[in-house]
């Protein structure tokens, strides 16, 4: 397995030959200090950083690749490993090896990717749900969309902001593959990581410090003078001094509807929103302090950045990492890696369907 080094990097033990030396050679080539190949220099952006090899003092013959810990900056990292490509065996594989790999997931050639595992943090229960490779291999053409969408569900709602940001990251990797003809990748994966802790937090609009960058669904903004009434939001109290309390009854999947006129007509500086999830008996609170100068200014554009459902133009606001990993089967080539490209395109299509539907 992957080990943790005291300096914060991770250690991946070198596999037996020829796989281990081949992966080490790949990293050495891409991260060579004298490298001036623009294709390889660009590729670094999509890999974990490489810090050479390391051996423990007590076992000098054991060699580990020393790599960036992509999950380190996250509080509750949600992680998914997706093998990409139509073939999970390389051109030099024996007939027996080919049969073994094909039998593991016969749909690999048609779908172009395979979910090897996922670990998802559920806010509602403060716990992780884990799925192994058997889960991914059970997915069919008809169920693969729903199977992958589980990775983006917080227990309260679908994290559309994360899906949108993931699409953009994968599209950048696809762009790199479309522009290179010197390497072909087999049995390599994409590692998806995002922050699972998505609590409502205090937001200071006076200096535009947004603790959580989320969006108000545009469909919830209407032309009325008061908070919009819909299936999720009910005004429970509107006091004379301008303090409004709203109860949200269906969890955190849809949030607050505010209208500029309602804000501008308030003469006091505080708007308090209490969010309740009646199903879980949890109370989430967000207190937003709005000074008088904001009431006739740009309050709504800032508030819109606070909550969940993000539009396409701000895809990358979510804290998401997508990195290529596992390079024991990378070979020189003079053609595009059509198998990997096919898998990336199919994966993007599935992610887009999750986002749209």
Tab-separated table of C-alpha atoms in Angstrom:
chain	number	residue	atom	x	y	z
A	1	UNK	CA	0.000	0.000	0.000
A	2	UNK	CA	0.850	3.690	0.045
A	3	UNK	CA	2.859	4.816	3.082
A	4	UNK	CA	3.190	8.261	4.635
A	5	UNK	CA	6.597	9.876	5.013
A	6	UNK	CA	7.094	12.184	8.019
A	7	UNK	CA	7.702	15.128	5.672
A	8	UNK	CA	4.163	14.871	4.267
A	9	UNK	CA	4.926	13.042	1.040
A	10	UNK	CA	3.674	9.548	0.239
A	11	UNK	CA	5.776	6.483	-0.516
A	12	UNK	CA	4.831	3.996	-3.208
A	13	UNK	CA	6.917	0.838	-3.090
A	14	UNK	CA	8.597	0.035	-6.368
A	15	UNK	CA	6.945	-2.950	-8.022
A	16	UNK	CA	8.992	-5.972	-9.180
A	17	UNK	CA	10.674	-5.705	-12.604
A	18	UNK	CA	9.848	-4.729	-15.243
A	19	UNK	CA	6.930	-2.671	-13.891
A	20	UNK	CA	8.703	-0.880	-11.032
A	21	UNK	CA	11.809	0.213	-12.969
A	22	UNK	CA	9.570	1.269	-15.877
A	23	UNK	CA	7.490	3.528	-13.618
A	24	UNK	CA	10.618	4.976	-12.030
A	25	UNK	CA	12.071	5.644	-15.482
A	26	UNK	CA	8.850	7.425	-16.480
A	27	UNK	CA	8.973	9.760	-13.480
A	28	UNK	CA	12.704	10.386	-13.959
A	29	UNK	CA	12.128	11.323	-17.600
A	30	UNK	CA	9.212	13.686	-16.919
A	31	UNK	CA	10.872	15.358	-13.909
A	32	UNK	CA	14.420	15.504	-15.272
A	33	UNK	CA	15.856	18.902	-14.293
A	34	UNK	CA	17.318	19.211	-17.807
A	35	UNK	CA	14.017	18.369	-19.523
A	36	UNK	CA	13.121	20.862	-22.241
A	37	UNK	CA	10.379	18.851	-23.979
A	38	UNK	CA	7.258	21.036	-23.859
A	39	UNK	CA	4.970	17.977	-23.927
A	40	UNK	CA	6.601	16.470	-20.833
A	41	UNK	CA	6.837	19.809	-19.053
A	42	UNK	CA	3.094	20.305	-19.554
A	43	UNK	CA	2.426	16.736	-18.394
A	44	UNK	CA	3.858	17.596	-14.943
A	45	UNK	CA	0.741	19.682	-14.286
A	46	UNK	CA	-1.391	16.521	-14.309
A	47	UNK	CA	0.843	14.264	-12.177
A	48	UNK	CA	1.655	14.165	-8.467
A	49	UNK	CA	4.984	15.905	-7.923
A	50	UNK	CA	7.932	13.505	-7.874
A	51	UNK	CA	10.749	13.771	-5.316
A	52	UNK	CA	12.933	10.865	-6.390
A	53	UNK	CA	13.297	7.534	-4.617
A	54	UNK	CA	13.704	6.707	-0.947
A	55	UNK	CA	14.772	3.674	1.067
A	56	UNK	CA	14.276	3.143	4.809
A	57	UNK	CA	17.518	2.935	6.820
A	58	UNK	CA	16.449	-0.443	8.198
A	59	UNK	CA	15.788	-1.913	4.736
A	60	UNK	CA	18.123	-0.243	2.204
A	61	UNK	CA	17.141	-2.699	-0.524
A	62	UNK	CA	13.491	-1.617	-0.430
A	63	UNK	CA	12.903	1.249	-2.849
A	64	UNK	CA	9.971	3.655	-2.752
A	65	UNK	CA	8.847	6.371	-5.128
A	66	UNK	CA	8.525	9.599	-3.131
A	67	UNK	CA	5.441	11.473	-4.363
A	68	UNK	CA	3.230	14.428	-3.507
A	69	UNK	CA	0.299	13.603	-1.252
A	70	UNK	CA	-2.559	15.012	-3.355
A	71	UNK	CA	-5.012	14.575	-0.456
A	72	UNK	CA	-2.914	16.480	2.097
A	73	UNK	CA	-4.646	19.873	1.788
A	74	UNK	CA	-8.139	18.425	2.309
A	75	UNK	CA	-9.884	18.100	5.668
A	76	UNK	CA	-12.265	15.301	4.619
A	77	UNK	CA	-10.896	14.103	1.275
A	78	UNK	CA	-13.237	12.204	-1.009
A	79	UNK	CA	-11.178	9.978	-3.318
A	80	UNK	CA	-11.962	7.988	-6.470
A	81	UNK	CA	-9.561	5.929	-8.603
A	82	UNK	CA	-10.650	5.410	-12.235
A	83	UNK	CA	-8.586	3.284	-14.613
A	84	UNK	CA	-8.611	4.843	-18.093
A	85	UNK	CA	-8.361	3.248	-21.528
A	86	UNK	CA	-9.907	0.515	-23.618
A	87	UNK	CA	-7.191	-1.957	-22.667
A	88	UNK	CA	-5.821	-2.645	-19.190
A	89	UNK	CA	-2.949	-4.722	-20.623
A	90	UNK	CA	0.068	-3.439	-22.506
A	91	UNK	CA	1.249	-4.449	-26.027
A	92	UNK	CA	3.768	-6.928	-24.576
A	93	UNK	CA	1.293	-8.839	-22.435
A	94	UNK	CA	1.043	-12.596	-22.888
A	95	UNK	CA	-2.154	-14.241	-24.148
A	96	UNK	CA	-2.760	-15.480	-20.629
A	97	UNK	CA	-2.345	-11.985	-19.176
A	98	UNK	CA	-4.670	-10.503	-21.791
A	99	UNK	CA	-7.354	-13.078	-21.016
A	100	UNK	CA	-6.960	-12.457	-17.310
A	101	UNK	CA	-7.364	-8.694	-17.692
A	102	UNK	CA	-10.296	-8.888	-20.130
A	103	UNK	CA	-12.175	-11.314	-17.881
A	104	UNK	CA	-11.962	-8.879	-14.951
A	105	UNK	CA	-14.094	-6.315	-16.777
A	106	UNK	CA	-15.245	-7.323	-20.283
A	107	UNK	CA	-16.901	-3.909	-20.780
A	108	UNK	CA	-13.562	-2.066	-20.513
A	109	UNK	CA	-13.128	-1.862	-24.295
A	110	UNK	CA	-16.649	-0.537	-24.802
A	111	UNK	CA	-16.864	1.856	-21.834
A	112	UNK	CA	-13.213	2.923	-21.817
A	113	UNK	CA	-12.759	3.210	-18.059
A	114	UNK	CA	-13.215	1.273	-14.827
A	115	UNK	CA	-13.884	2.538	-11.304
A	116	UNK	CA	-11.278	0.866	-9.106
A	117	UNK	CA	-12.611	2.260	-5.848
A	118	UNK	CA	-13.959	5.286	-4.037
A	119	UNK	CA	-14.148	6.764	-0.559
A	120	UNK	CA	-16.864	9.371	0.013
A	121	UNK	CA	-17.427	11.511	3.092
A	122	UNK	CA	-21.107	11.874	4.068
A	123	UNK	CA	-21.776	15.096	5.925
A	124	UNK	CA	-25.115	13.823	7.216
A	125	UNK	CA	-23.570	10.942	9.174
A	126	UNK	CA	-20.006	12.276	9.599
A	127	UNK	CA	-18.682	9.025	8.152
A	128	UNK	CA	-17.084	7.605	5.029
A	129	UNK	CA	-18.626	5.211	2.536
A	130	UNK	CA	-16.076	3.009	0.786
A	131	UNK	CA	-16.443	0.998	-2.411
A	132	UNK	CA	-13.801	-1.399	-3.728
A	133	UNK	CA	-12.966	-2.658	-7.217
A	134	UNK	CA	-15.810	-5.168	-7.157
A	135	UNK	CA	-18.239	-2.265	-7.070
A	136	UNK	CA	-16.755	-0.796	-10.240
A	137	UNK	CA	-16.750	-4.107	-12.033
A	138	UNK	CA	-20.433	-4.556	-11.254
A	139	UNK	CA	-21.319	-1.396	-13.192
A	140	UNK	CA	-22.898	-1.798	-16.638
A	141	UNK	CA	-23.513	0.648	-19.473
A	142	UNK	CA	-26.907	1.342	-17.940
A	143	UNK	CA	-25.736	1.787	-14.331
A	144	UNK	CA	-22.314	3.396	-14.707
A	145	UNK	CA	-23.710	6.942	-14.541
A	146	UNK	CA	-25.525	6.325	-11.252
A	147	UNK	CA	-22.543	4.339	-9.978
A	148	UNK	CA	-20.149	7.248	-10.483
A	149	UNK	CA	-22.651	9.848	-9.246
A	150	UNK	CA	-22.429	8.230	-5.766
A	151	UNK	CA	-18.920	9.637	-5.529
A	152	UNK	CA	-20.281	13.168	-5.819
A	153	UNK	CA	-23.071	12.819	-3.255
A	154	UNK	CA	-22.503	14.323	0.196
A	155	UNK	CA	-25.351	12.474	1.916
A	156	UNK	CA	-27.408	15.649	1.611
A	157	UNK	CA	-27.087	16.512	-2.052
A	158	UNK	CA	-25.251	15.988	-5.307
A	159	UNK	CA	-22.113	18.155	-5.367
A	160	UNK	CA	-22.679	19.661	-8.794
A	161	UNK	CA	-19.888	22.151	-8.195
A	162	UNK	CA	-17.443	19.255	-7.852
A	163	UNK	CA	-18.792	17.475	-10.935
A	164	UNK	CA	-18.406	20.656	-13.003
A	165	UNK	CA	-14.864	21.283	-11.760
A	166	UNK	CA	-13.936	17.629	-12.405
A	167	UNK	CA	-15.141	17.882	-15.999
A	168	UNK	CA	-12.937	20.885	-16.603
A	169	UNK	CA	-9.903	19.124	-15.109
A	170	UNK	CA	-10.440	15.993	-17.232
A	171	UNK	CA	-10.934	18.136	-20.340
A	172	UNK	CA	-7.481	19.648	-19.781
A	173	UNK	CA	-5.927	16.179	-19.592
A	174	UNK	CA	-7.790	15.209	-22.772
A	175	UNK	CA	-6.390	18.306	-24.476
A	176	UNK	CA	-2.866	17.169	-23.562
A	177	UNK	CA	-3.490	13.691	-24.992
A	178	UNK	CA	-4.920	15.132	-28.204
A	179	UNK	CA	-1.703	17.088	-28.705
A	180	UNK	CA	0.933	14.384	-28.054
A	181	UNK	CA	2.108	11.317	-29.996
A	182	UNK	CA	5.121	10.151	-28.000
A	183	UNK	CA	3.628	8.142	-25.120
A	184	UNK	CA	0.901	5.509	-24.763
A	185	UNK	CA	-0.556	4.689	-21.325
A	186	UNK	CA	-1.993	1.329	-20.265
A	187	UNK	CA	-3.547	0.409	-16.895
A	188	UNK	CA	-3.050	3.985	-15.755
A	189	UNK	CA	-5.605	5.826	-13.610
A	190	UNK	CA	-7.066	9.206	-12.797
A	191	UNK	CA	-7.218	10.070	-9.109
A	192	UNK	CA	-10.139	12.359	-8.205
A	193	UNK	CA	-10.009	14.208	-4.871
A	194	UNK	CA	-12.337	16.853	-3.457
A	195	UNK	CA	-13.198	18.366	-0.089
A	196	UNK	CA	-16.080	16.507	1.520
A	197	UNK	CA	-16.568	18.907	4.409
A	198	UNK	CA	-19.089	21.428	3.100
A	199	UNK	CA	-20.618	23.035	6.170
A	200	UNK	CA	-22.472	26.326	6.075
A	201	UNK	CA	-20.074	28.845	7.562
A	202	UNK	CA	-19.984	32.493	8.483
A	203	UNK	CA	-19.400	34.682	5.454
A	204	UNK	CA	-18.100	38.230	5.699
A	205	UNK	CA	-19.292	40.198	2.728
A	206	UNK	CA	-17.760	43.471	3.924
A	207	UNK	CA	-14.357	42.347	2.631
A	208	UNK	CA	-15.733	39.677	0.308
A	209	UNK	CA	-14.166	36.844	2.290
A	210	UNK	CA	-16.190	33.850	1.132
A	211	UNK	CA	-15.526	30.825	3.292
A	212	UNK	CA	-17.575	28.603	1.017
A	213	UNK	CA	-17.888	29.494	-2.677
A	214	UNK	CA	-21.325	28.305	-3.602
A	215	UNK	CA	-24.125	29.561	-5.817
A	216	UNK	CA	-27.799	30.344	-5.398
A	217	UNK	CA	-29.765	28.487	-8.098
A	218	UNK	CA	-30.674	31.146	-10.635
A	219	UNK	CA	-34.186	29.797	-10.923
A	220	UNK	CA	-34.840	30.803	-7.324
A	221	UNK	CA	-34.392	34.522	-7.958
A	222	UNK	CA	-37.723	36.187	-8.744
A	223	UNK	CA	-39.097	39.685	-9.104
A	224	UNK	CA	-40.920	39.828	-5.802
A	225	UNK	CA	-40.127	42.040	-2.859
A	226	UNK	CA	-39.806	39.250	-0.297
A	227	UNK	CA	-38.075	35.938	0.079
A	228	UNK	CA	-39.407	33.595	-2.567
A	229	UNK	CA	-41.701	30.827	-1.355
A	230	UNK	CA	-41.068	27.413	-2.900
A	231	UNK	CA	-40.900	23.736	-2.017
A	232	UNK	CA	-37.729	24.143	-0.008
A	233	UNK	CA	-37.882	27.598	1.555
A	234	UNK	CA	-40.562	28.958	3.872
A	235	UNK	CA	-40.469	32.356	5.535
A	236	UNK	CA	-41.217	31.683	9.189
A	237	UNK	CA	-40.631	35.140	10.633
A	238	UNK	CA	-40.135	38.653	9.338
A	239	UNK	CA	-39.665	41.189	12.118
A	240	UNK	CA	-40.046	44.936	12.015
A	241	UNK	CA	-36.345	45.594	12.420
A	242	UNK	CA	-35.583	43.710	9.229
A	243	UNK	CA	-34.436	40.415	10.686
A	244	UNK	CA	-35.609	37.487	8.571
A	245	UNK	CA	-35.519	33.820	9.482
A	246	UNK	CA	-36.073	31.203	6.832
A	247	UNK	CA	-36.459	27.465	7.379
A	248	UNK	CA	-35.188	25.115	4.697
A	249	UNK	CA	-36.979	21.826	5.049
A	250	UNK	CA	-35.283	19.513	2.554
A	251	UNK	CA	-31.676	19.535	3.645
A	252	UNK	CA	-28.893	21.346	1.858
A	253	UNK	CA	-29.519	20.449	-1.773
A	254	UNK	CA	-31.206	23.794	-2.530
A	255	UNK	CA	-30.666	27.003	-0.686
A	256	UNK	CA	-31.783	30.523	-0.196
A	257	UNK	CA	-33.765	32.768	-2.478
A	258	UNK	CA	-33.130	36.455	-2.005
A	259	UNK	CA	-34.248	39.415	-4.042
A	260	UNK	CA	-32.413	42.680	-4.365
A	261	UNK	CA	-35.499	44.747	-3.570
A	262	UNK	CA	-36.020	42.874	-0.337
A	263	UNK	CA	-32.453	43.645	0.671
A	264	UNK	CA	-32.570	47.294	-0.343
A	265	UNK	CA	-35.764	47.939	1.646
A	266	UNK	CA	-34.196	46.722	4.904
A	267	UNK	CA	-32.866	49.555	7.086
A	268	UNK	CA	-30.903	47.448	9.522
A	269	UNK	CA	-27.630	45.725	8.924
A	270	UNK	CA	-28.158	42.079	9.739
A	271	UNK	CA	-29.860	39.302	7.849
A	272	UNK	CA	-29.984	36.027	9.720
A	273	UNK	CA	-30.735	32.759	7.970
A	274	UNK	CA	-31.405	29.605	9.939
A	275	UNK	CA	-31.151	26.410	7.948
A	276	UNK	CA	-32.737	23.275	9.306
A	277	UNK	CA	-32.580	19.722	8.105
A	278	UNK	CA	-35.698	18.247	9.689
A	279	UNK	CA	-34.902	14.735	8.488
A	280	UNK	CA	-31.582	14.546	10.308
A	281	UNK	CA	-32.489	16.766	13.285
A	282	UNK	CA	-29.367	18.753	12.602
A	283	UNK	CA	-29.339	22.530	12.628
A	284	UNK	CA	-26.921	24.304	10.305
A	285	UNK	CA	-26.557	28.034	10.763
A	286	UNK	CA	-25.148	30.691	8.524
A	287	UNK	CA	-24.989	34.270	9.745
A	288	UNK	CA	-24.336	36.811	7.030
A	289	UNK	CA	-23.493	40.341	8.128
A	290	UNK	CA	-24.379	42.933	5.531
A	291	UNK	CA	-23.399	46.538	6.185
A	292	UNK	CA	-25.654	49.381	5.053
A	293	UNK	CA	-23.334	50.254	2.183
A	294	UNK	CA	-23.982	46.829	0.667
A	295	UNK	CA	-27.744	47.044	0.774
A	296	UNK	CA	-27.911	49.242	-2.306
A	297	UNK	CA	-24.809	47.737	-3.848
A	298	UNK	CA	-23.619	44.352	-5.001
A	299	UNK	CA	-24.992	42.119	-2.258
A	300	UNK	CA	-26.661	39.568	-4.501
A	301	UNK	CA	-23.644	38.902	-6.747
A	302	UNK	CA	-21.644	38.109	-3.614
A	303	UNK	CA	-24.377	36.038	-1.972
A	304	UNK	CA	-24.717	34.044	-5.158
A	305	UNK	CA	-21.154	32.805	-4.689
A	306	UNK	CA	-21.905	31.296	-1.310
A	307	UNK	CA	-24.198	28.386	-2.048
A	308	UNK	CA	-24.214	25.127	-3.964
A	309	UNK	CA	-25.516	24.750	-7.507
A	310	UNK	CA	-22.886	26.386	-9.666
A	311	UNK	CA	-23.435	27.486	-13.263
A	312	UNK	CA	-21.111	26.399	-16.037
A	313	UNK	CA	-19.147	29.638	-16.139
A	314	UNK	CA	-17.631	29.054	-12.673
A	315	UNK	CA	-16.840	25.384	-13.019
A	316	UNK	CA	-13.533	25.468	-11.207
A	317	UNK	CA	-14.597	27.192	-7.996
A	318	UNK	CA	-14.782	23.882	-6.134
A	319	UNK	CA	-11.622	22.577	-4.474
A	320	UNK	CA	-10.951	19.585	-6.735
A	321	UNK	CA	-7.844	17.701	-7.850
A	322	UNK	CA	-7.661	15.275	-10.784
A	323	UNK	CA	-4.223	13.689	-11.275
A	324	UNK	CA	-2.875	10.898	-13.445
A	325	UNK	CA	-1.306	8.021	-11.459
A	326	UNK	CA	0.142	4.518	-12.002
A	327	UNK	CA	2.724	4.435	-14.788
A	328	UNK	CA	4.081	0.888	-14.768
A	329	UNK	CA	2.788	0.414	-18.327
A	330	UNK	CA	3.789	3.549	-20.243
A	331	UNK	CA	5.509	3.006	-23.593
A	332	UNK	CA	7.054	5.179	-26.316
A	333	UNK	CA	4.828	5.699	-29.336
A	334	UNK	CA	4.532	7.680	-32.550
A	335	UNK	CA	0.733	7.841	-32.618
A	336	UNK	CA	-2.013	9.313	-30.453
A	337	UNK	CA	-3.110	7.195	-27.503
A	338	UNK	CA	-6.556	6.493	-28.955
A	339	UNK	CA	-7.547	4.031	-26.200
A	340	UNK	CA	-6.885	6.549	-23.437
A	341	UNK	CA	-8.549	9.348	-25.420
A	342	UNK	CA	-11.610	7.163	-25.955
A	343	UNK	CA	-11.858	6.505	-22.217
A	344	UNK	CA	-11.469	10.179	-21.307
A	345	UNK	CA	-14.185	11.228	-23.740
A	346	UNK	CA	-16.595	8.602	-22.439
A	347	UNK	CA	-15.872	9.586	-18.843
A	348	UNK	CA	-16.501	13.259	-19.653
A	349	UNK	CA	-19.810	12.286	-21.274
A	350	UNK	CA	-20.894	10.402	-18.148
A	351	UNK	CA	-19.868	13.289	-15.876
A	352	UNK	CA	-21.726	15.757	-18.094
A	353	UNK	CA	-24.841	13.585	-17.947
A	354	UNK	CA	-24.605	13.547	-14.150
A	355	UNK	CA	-24.333	17.343	-14.153
A	356	UNK	CA	-27.183	17.908	-16.628
A	357	UNK	CA	-29.637	15.446	-15.127
